[in-house]
Every structure is written in C-alpha cells, then in structure tokens.
PDB file of C-alpha atoms in Angstrom:
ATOM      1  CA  UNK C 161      44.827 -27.294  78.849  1.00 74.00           C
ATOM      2  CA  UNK C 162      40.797 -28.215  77.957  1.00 78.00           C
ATOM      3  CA  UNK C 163      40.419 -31.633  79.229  1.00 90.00           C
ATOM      4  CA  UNK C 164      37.277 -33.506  78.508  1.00 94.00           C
ATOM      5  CA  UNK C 165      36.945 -36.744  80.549  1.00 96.00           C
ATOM      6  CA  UNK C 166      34.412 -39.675  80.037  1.00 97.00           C
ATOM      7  CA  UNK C 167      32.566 -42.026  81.953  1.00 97.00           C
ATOM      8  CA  UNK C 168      32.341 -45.349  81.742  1.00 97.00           C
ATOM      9  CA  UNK C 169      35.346 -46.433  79.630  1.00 95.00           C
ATOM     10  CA  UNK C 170      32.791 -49.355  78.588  1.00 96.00           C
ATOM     11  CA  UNK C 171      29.416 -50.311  79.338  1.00 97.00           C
ATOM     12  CA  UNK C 172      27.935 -53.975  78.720  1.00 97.00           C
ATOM     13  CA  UNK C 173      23.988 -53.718  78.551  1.00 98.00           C
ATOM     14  CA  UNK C 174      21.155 -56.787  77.769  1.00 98.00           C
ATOM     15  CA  UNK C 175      19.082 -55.802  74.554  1.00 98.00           C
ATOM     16  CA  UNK C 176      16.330 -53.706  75.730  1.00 98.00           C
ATOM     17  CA  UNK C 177      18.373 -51.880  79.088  1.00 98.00           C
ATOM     18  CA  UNK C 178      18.589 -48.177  78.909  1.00 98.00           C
ATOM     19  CA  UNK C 179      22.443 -46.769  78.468  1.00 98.00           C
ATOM     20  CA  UNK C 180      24.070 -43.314  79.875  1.00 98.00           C
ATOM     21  CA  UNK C 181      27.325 -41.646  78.888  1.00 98.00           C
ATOM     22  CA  UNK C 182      28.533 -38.774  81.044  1.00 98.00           C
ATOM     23  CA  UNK C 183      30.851 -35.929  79.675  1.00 98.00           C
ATOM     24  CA  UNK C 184      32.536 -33.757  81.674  1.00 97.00           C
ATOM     25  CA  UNK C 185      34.587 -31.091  80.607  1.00 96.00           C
ATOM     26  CA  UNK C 186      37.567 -28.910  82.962  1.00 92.00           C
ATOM     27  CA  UNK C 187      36.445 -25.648  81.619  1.00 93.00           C
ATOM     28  CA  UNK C 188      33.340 -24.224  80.330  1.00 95.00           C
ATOM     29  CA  UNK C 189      32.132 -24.954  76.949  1.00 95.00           C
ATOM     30  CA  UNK C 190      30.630 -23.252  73.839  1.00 93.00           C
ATOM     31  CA  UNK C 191      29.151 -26.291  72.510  1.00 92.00           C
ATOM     32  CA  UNK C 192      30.225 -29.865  73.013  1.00 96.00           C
ATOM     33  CA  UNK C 193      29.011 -32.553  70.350  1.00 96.00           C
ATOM     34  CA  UNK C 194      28.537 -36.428  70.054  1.00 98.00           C
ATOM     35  CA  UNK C 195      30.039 -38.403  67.782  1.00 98.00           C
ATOM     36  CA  UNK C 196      29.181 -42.420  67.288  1.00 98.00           C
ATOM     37  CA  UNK C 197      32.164 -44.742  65.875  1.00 97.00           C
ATOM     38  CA  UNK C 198      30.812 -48.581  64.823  1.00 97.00           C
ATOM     39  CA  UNK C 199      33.297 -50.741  65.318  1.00 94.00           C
ATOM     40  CA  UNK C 200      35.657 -50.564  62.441  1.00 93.00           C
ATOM     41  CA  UNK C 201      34.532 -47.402  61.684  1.00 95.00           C
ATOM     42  CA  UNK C 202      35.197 -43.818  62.027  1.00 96.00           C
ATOM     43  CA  UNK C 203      33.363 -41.682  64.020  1.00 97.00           C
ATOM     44  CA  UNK C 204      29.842 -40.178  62.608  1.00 97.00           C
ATOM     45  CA  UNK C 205      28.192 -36.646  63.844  1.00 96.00           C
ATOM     46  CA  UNK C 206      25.059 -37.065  65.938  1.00 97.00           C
ATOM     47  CA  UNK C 207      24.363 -33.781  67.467  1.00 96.00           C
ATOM     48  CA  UNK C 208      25.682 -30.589  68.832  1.00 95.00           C
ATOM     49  CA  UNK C 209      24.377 -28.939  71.785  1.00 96.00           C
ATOM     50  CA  UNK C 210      25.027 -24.809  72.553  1.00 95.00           C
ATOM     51  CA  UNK C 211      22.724 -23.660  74.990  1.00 95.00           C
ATOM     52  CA  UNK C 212      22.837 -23.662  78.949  1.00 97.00           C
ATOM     53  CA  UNK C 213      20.526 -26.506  80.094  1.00 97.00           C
ATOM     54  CA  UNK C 214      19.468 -27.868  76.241  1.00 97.00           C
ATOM     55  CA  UNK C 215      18.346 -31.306  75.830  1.00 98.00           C
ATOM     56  CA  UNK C 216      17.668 -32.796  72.045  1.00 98.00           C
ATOM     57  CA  UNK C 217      16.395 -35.781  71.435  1.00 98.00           C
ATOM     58  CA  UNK C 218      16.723 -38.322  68.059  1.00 97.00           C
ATOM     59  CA  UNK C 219      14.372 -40.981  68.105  1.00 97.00           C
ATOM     60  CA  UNK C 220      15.731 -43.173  71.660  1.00 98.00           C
ATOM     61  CA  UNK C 221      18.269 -40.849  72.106  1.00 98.00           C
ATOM     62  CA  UNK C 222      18.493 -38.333  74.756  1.00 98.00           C
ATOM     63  CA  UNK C 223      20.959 -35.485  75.144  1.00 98.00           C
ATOM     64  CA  UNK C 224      21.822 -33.252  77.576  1.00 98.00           C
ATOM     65  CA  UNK C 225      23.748 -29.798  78.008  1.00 98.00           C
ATOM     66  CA  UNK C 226      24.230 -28.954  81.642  1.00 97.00           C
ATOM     67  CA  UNK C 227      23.299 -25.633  83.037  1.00 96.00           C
ATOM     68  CA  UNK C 228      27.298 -24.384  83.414  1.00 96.00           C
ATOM     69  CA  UNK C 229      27.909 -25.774  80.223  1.00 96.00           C
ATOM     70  CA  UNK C 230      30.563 -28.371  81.506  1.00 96.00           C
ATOM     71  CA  UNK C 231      28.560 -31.236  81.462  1.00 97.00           C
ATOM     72  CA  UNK C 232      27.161 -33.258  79.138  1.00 98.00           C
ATOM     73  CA  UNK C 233      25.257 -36.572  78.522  1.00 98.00           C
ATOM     74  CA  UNK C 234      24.046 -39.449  76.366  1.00 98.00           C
ATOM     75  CA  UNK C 235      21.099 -41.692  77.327  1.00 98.00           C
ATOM     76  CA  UNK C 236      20.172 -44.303  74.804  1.00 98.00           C
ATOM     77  CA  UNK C 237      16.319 -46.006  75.101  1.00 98.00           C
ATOM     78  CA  UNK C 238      15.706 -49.358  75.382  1.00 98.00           C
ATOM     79  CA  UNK C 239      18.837 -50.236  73.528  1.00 98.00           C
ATOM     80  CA  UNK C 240      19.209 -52.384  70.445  1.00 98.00           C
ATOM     81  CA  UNK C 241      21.930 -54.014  68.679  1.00 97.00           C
ATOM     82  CA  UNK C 242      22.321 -51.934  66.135  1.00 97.00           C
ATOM     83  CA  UNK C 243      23.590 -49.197  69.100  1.00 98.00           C
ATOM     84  CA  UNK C 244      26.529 -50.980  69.272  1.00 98.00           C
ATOM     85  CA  UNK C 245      29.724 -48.656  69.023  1.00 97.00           C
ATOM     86  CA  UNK C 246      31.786 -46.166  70.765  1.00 97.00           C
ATOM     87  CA  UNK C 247      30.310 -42.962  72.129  1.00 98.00           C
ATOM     88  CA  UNK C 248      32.219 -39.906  72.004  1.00 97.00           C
ATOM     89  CA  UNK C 249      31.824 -36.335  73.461  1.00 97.00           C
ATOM     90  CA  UNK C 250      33.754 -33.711  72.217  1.00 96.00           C
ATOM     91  CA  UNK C 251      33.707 -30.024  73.923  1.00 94.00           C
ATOM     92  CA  UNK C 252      34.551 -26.823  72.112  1.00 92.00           C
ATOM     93  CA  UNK C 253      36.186 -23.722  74.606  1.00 88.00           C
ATOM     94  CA  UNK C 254      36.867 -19.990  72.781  1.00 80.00           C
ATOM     95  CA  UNK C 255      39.201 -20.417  69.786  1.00 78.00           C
ATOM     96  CA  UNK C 256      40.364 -24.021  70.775  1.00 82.00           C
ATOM     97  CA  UNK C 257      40.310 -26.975  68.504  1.00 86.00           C
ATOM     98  CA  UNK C 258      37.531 -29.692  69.707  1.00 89.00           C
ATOM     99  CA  UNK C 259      38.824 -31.445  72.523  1.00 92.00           C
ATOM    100  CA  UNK C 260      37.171 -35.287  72.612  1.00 94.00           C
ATOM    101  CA  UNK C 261      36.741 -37.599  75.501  1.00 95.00           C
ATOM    102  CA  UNK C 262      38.728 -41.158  75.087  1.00 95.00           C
ATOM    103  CA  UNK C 263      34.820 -42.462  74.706  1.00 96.00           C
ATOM    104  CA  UNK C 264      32.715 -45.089  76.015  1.00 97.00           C
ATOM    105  CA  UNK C 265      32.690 -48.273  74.508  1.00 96.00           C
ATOM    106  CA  UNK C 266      28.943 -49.770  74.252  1.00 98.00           C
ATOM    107  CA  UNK C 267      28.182 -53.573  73.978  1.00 98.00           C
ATOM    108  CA  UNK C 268      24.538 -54.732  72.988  1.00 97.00           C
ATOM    109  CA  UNK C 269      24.386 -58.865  74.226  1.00 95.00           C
ATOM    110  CA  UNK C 270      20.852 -59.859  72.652  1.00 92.00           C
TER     111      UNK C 270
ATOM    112  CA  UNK D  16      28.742 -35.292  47.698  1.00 71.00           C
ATOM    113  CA  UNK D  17      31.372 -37.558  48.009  1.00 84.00           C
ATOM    114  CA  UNK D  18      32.798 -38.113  51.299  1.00 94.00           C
ATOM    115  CA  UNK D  19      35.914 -37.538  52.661  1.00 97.00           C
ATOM    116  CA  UNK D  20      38.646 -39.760  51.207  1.00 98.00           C
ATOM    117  CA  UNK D  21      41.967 -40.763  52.277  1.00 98.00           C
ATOM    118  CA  UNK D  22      44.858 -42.481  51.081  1.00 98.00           C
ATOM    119  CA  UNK D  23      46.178 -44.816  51.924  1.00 98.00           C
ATOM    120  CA  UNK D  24      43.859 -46.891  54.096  1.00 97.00           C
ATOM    121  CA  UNK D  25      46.408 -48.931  54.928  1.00 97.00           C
ATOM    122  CA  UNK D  26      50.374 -48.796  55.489  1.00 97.00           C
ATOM    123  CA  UNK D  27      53.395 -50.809  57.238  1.00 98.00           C
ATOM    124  CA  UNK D  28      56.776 -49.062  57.885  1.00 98.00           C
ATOM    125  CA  UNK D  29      59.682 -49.726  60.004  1.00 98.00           C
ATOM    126  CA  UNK D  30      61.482 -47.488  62.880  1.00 98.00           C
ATOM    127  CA  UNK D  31      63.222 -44.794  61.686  1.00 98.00           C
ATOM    128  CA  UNK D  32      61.312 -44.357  58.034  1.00 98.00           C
ATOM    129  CA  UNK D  33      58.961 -41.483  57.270  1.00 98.00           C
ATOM    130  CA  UNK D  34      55.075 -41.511  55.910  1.00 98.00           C
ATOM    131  CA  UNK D  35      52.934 -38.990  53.936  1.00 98.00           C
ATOM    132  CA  UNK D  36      49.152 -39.588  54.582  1.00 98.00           C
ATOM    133  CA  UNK D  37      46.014 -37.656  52.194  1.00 98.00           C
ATOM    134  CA  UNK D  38      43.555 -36.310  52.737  1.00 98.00           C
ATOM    135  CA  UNK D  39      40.592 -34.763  50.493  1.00 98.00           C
ATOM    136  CA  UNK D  40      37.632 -32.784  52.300  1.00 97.00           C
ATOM    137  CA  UNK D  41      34.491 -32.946  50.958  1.00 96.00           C
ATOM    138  CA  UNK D  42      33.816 -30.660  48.020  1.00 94.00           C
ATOM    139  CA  UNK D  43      33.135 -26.762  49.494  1.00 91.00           C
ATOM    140  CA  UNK D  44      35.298 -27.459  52.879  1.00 93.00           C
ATOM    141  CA  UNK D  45      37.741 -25.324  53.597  1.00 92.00           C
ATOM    142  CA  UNK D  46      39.015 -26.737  56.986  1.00 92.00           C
ATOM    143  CA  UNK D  47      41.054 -30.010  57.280  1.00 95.00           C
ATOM    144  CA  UNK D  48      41.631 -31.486  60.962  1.00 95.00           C
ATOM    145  CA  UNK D  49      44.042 -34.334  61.665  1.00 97.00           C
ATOM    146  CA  UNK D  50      43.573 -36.954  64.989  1.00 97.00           C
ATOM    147  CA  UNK D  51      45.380 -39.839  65.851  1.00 97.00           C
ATOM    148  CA  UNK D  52      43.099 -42.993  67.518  1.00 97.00           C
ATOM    149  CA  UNK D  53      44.624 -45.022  69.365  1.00 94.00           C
ATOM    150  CA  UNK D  54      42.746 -47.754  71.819  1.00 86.00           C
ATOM    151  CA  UNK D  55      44.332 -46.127  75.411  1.00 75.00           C
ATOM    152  CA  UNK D  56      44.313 -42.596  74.009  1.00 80.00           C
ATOM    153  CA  UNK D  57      40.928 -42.131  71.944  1.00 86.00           C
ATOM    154  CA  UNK D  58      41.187 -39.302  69.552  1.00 93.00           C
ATOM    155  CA  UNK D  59      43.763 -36.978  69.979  1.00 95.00           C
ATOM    156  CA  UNK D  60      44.258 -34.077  67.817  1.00 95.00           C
ATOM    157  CA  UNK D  61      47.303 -33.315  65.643  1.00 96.00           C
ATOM    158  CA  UNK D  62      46.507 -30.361  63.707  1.00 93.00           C
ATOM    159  CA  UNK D  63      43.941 -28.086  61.655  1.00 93.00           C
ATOM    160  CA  UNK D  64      44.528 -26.435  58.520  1.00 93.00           C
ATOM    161  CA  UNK D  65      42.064 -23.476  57.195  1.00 91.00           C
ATOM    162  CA  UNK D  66      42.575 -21.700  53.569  1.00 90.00           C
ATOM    163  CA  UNK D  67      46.568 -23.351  53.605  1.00 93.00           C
ATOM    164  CA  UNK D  68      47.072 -22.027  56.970  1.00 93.00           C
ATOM    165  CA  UNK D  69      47.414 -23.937  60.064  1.00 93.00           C
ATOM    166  CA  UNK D  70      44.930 -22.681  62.470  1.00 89.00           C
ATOM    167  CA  UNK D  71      45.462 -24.921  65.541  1.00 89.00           C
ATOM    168  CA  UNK D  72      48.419 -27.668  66.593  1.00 92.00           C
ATOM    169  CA  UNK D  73      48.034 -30.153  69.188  1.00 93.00           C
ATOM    170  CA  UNK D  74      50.236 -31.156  71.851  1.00 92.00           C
ATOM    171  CA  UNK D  75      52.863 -33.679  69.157  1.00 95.00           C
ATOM    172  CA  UNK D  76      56.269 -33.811  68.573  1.00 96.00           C
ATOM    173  CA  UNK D  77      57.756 -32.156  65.840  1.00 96.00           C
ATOM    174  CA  UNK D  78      58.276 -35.313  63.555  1.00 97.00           C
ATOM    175  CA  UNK D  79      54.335 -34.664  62.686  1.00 98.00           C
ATOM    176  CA  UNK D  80      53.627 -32.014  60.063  1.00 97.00           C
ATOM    177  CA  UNK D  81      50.803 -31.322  57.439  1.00 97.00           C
ATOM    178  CA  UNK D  82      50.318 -28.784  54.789  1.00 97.00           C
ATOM    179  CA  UNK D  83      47.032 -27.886  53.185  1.00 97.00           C
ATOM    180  CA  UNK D  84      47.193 -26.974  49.654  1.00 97.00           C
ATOM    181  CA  UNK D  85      45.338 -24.659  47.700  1.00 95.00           C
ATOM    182  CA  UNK D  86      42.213 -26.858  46.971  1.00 94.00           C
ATOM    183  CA  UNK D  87      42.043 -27.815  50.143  1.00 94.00           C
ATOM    184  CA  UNK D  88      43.621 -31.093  49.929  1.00 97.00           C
ATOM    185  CA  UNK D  89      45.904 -32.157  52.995  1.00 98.00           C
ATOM    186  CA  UNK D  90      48.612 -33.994  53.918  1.00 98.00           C
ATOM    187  CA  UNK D  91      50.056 -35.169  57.017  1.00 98.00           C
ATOM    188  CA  UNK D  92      53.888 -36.398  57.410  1.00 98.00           C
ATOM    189  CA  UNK D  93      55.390 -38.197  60.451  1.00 98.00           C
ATOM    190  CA  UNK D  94      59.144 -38.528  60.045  1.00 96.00           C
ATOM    191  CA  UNK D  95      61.569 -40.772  61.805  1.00 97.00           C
ATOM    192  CA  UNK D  96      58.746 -42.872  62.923  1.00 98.00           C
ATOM    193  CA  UNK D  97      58.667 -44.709  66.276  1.00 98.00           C
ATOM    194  CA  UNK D  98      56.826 -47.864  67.790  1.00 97.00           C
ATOM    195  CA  UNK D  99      54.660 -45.725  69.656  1.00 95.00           C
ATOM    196  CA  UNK D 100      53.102 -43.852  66.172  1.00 97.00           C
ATOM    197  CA  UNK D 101      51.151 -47.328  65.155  1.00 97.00           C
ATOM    198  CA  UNK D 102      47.420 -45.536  65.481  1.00 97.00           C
ATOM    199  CA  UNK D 103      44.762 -44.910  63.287  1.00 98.00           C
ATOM    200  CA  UNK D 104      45.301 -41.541  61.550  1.00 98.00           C
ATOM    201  CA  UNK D 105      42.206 -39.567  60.778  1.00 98.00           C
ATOM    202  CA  UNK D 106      41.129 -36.569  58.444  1.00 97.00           C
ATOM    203  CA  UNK D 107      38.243 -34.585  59.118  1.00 96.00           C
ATOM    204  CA  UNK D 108      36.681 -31.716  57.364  1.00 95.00           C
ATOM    205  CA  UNK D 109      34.377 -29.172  57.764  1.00 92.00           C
ATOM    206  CA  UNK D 110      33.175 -26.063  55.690  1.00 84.00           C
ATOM    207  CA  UNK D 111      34.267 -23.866  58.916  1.00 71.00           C
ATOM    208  CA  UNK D 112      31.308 -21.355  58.361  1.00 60.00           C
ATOM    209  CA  UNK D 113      31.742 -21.327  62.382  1.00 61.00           C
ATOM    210  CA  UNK D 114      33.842 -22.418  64.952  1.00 59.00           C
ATOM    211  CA  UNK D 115      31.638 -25.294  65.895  1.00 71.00           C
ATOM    212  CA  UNK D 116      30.756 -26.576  62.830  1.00 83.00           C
ATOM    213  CA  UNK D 117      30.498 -30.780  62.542  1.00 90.00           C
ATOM    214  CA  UNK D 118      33.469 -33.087  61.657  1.00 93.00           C
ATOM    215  CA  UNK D 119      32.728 -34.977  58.819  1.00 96.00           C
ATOM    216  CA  UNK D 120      35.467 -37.986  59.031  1.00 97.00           C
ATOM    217  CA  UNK D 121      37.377 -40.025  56.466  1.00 98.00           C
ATOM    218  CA  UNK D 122      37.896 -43.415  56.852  1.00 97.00           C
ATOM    219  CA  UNK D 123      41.449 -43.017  57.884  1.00 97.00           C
ATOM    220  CA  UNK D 124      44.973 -44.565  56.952  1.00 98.00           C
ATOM    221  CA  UNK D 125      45.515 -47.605  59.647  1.00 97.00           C
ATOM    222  CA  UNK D 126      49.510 -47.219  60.274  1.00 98.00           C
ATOM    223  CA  UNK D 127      51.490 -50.193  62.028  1.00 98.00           C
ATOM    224  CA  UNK D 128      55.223 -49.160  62.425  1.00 98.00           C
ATOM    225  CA  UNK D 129      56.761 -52.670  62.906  1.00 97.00           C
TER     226      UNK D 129
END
C-alpha cells in the first residue's frame, strides 16, 4: 500500500537556525498536506499543496510540491520557540484515505 | 463554529474489556475519520465514515469498529482490548466537498489499557 515516509524523526535547532522536513511518498500524489501538532496537542491544518512543482509560503514558512508529485517539504525561517511541535506530511493517492508520515519532531533551545 | 469534540478525553480499562469513544464533527461535516497516535507509529488510520457509510478502513483488526449516525455523530468501539491498544484515539472531520479536503481534529480520547 501508499506509504509516506519522513525525514528526520527529530530535529534539535538553536533559536534563530533555519529547519527542513522532507516527505516522501511511494506512489504519486494528488495533493499531500501539512499538519502541525504542539505538544499535547492534536494536529492543526497548515496547508495543502496540488500542483506539480507548487511552493506556498505562510509568513517563515516554506513549502514545497515536487515536480512528480512524490515529494514534499517543510522549511521553517529563522525559527522561534513558538515553532515548537511535530511536523506532519500527509499524501493523498486516487480514492485512498490520507496516508501521514510518523512526523518530525522539532525542538526550539533559545 | 464549535470545534470538534470528543468524549471522553480520558479513559483506563483493563485486558480483555471493551470501549466506545465519540465523536461530533463540526456543524455542516459530513465525513468522520478515525486515527490512532501512538509515539513509534504516528498517526495511523482506522476508519472513515461519509453520510453513515464507511467509505475507507485501514489496515486494524477486527476488534475496532465505528458507526456514523445520522447527524453525523461517530463512534468508535475496540473490543477485547489488548496492551498494545494504549494510543491516543483521534476524530477528524471534514465537510468532504472533495477528496482532499482539510482534517479538522478533535482533541482526542487518551486510552491506557492497564
């Protein structure tokens, strides 16, 4: 089936270093969106991406669509605190249900 | 519009019992999904239910089942529960006007199976 693997597992950045989440998916997607999950939390839309190649941005946040629409990344600005969470991708294929990576986990040390 | 809301947030059971979870979608949604979180799995998901039908099932044993009812309300039931079921169970819903419409997620029921 759909697989949709993550990379890093976690990621410990100084306040103020840039951050990047990598999605990769086993088939080819329709869309694939990120979702953000505080810590205690449950996870909270950011963004959905559905075109070949698209990149959206929100403020320091970058994301990416690759161009075979398997591939798909997070880069987060000059990072603060308040970033602090768990980063997940989650790919949609054809009639499937959405199919989420396991996440990366972000720490902020100020 | 209030947000998703399930119930209960919190629950304790032993091996062998069996739990109902709930779940109300926000007002309008018509789709109901159900994932279990757990720390080495992430999300994983159970099921979805659309207009009281399930549309998809993941890849779970047959002690999980849900039902949707006819305001769109949902419930999830794990029966003869094992060790391995502790996890964070969550409900999300969506108005499924496409395929790829945003989760909006509850808060979920934290289940510990002791």
């Amino acid at each position: 089936g759909q697989q949709v693997m993550q990379i890093p597992q976690y990621q410990h950045v100084q306040e103020g270093e840039d951050f990047t989440t990598y999605c990769n998916s086993s088939t080819t997607l329709s869309n694939i969106q990120w979702y953000k999950q505080r810590p205690g939390g449950h996870p909270v839309f950011l963004i959905q991406l559905v075109k070949s190649g698209e990149v959206k941005k929100q403020k320091r946040l970058t994301f990416q669509f690759g161009e075979a629409k398997k591939n798909s990344s997070l880069h987060i600005t000059a990072t603060q605190t308040t970033d602090v969470g768990t980063y997940f991708c989650a790919g949609l294929s054809g009639n499937t249900p959405l199919v989420f990576g396991k996440g990366t986990r972000l720490s902020v040390i100020a | 519009k209030a947000g998703v809301t399930q119930t209960p947030r919190y629950l304790i059971k032993t091996r062998g019992q069996q739990v109902t979870l709930s779940c109300s979608p926000i007002s309008g949604h018509r789709s109901v999904s159900w994932y279990q979180q757990t720390p080495g799995q992430g999300l994983q998901f159970l099921f979805e239910y659309f207009s009281e039908t399930q549309r998809n099932k993941g890849n779970f044993p047959g002690r999980f089942s849900g039902r949707q009812f006819s305001n769109s309300r949902s419930e999830m039931n794990v029966s003869t529960l094992e060790l391995g079921d502790s996890a964070l169970y969550l409900c999300a819903s969506s108005p499924r006007v496409t395929s790829g419409d945003e989760q909006f997620f509850g808060p979920g029921t934290r289940l510990t199976v002791l």
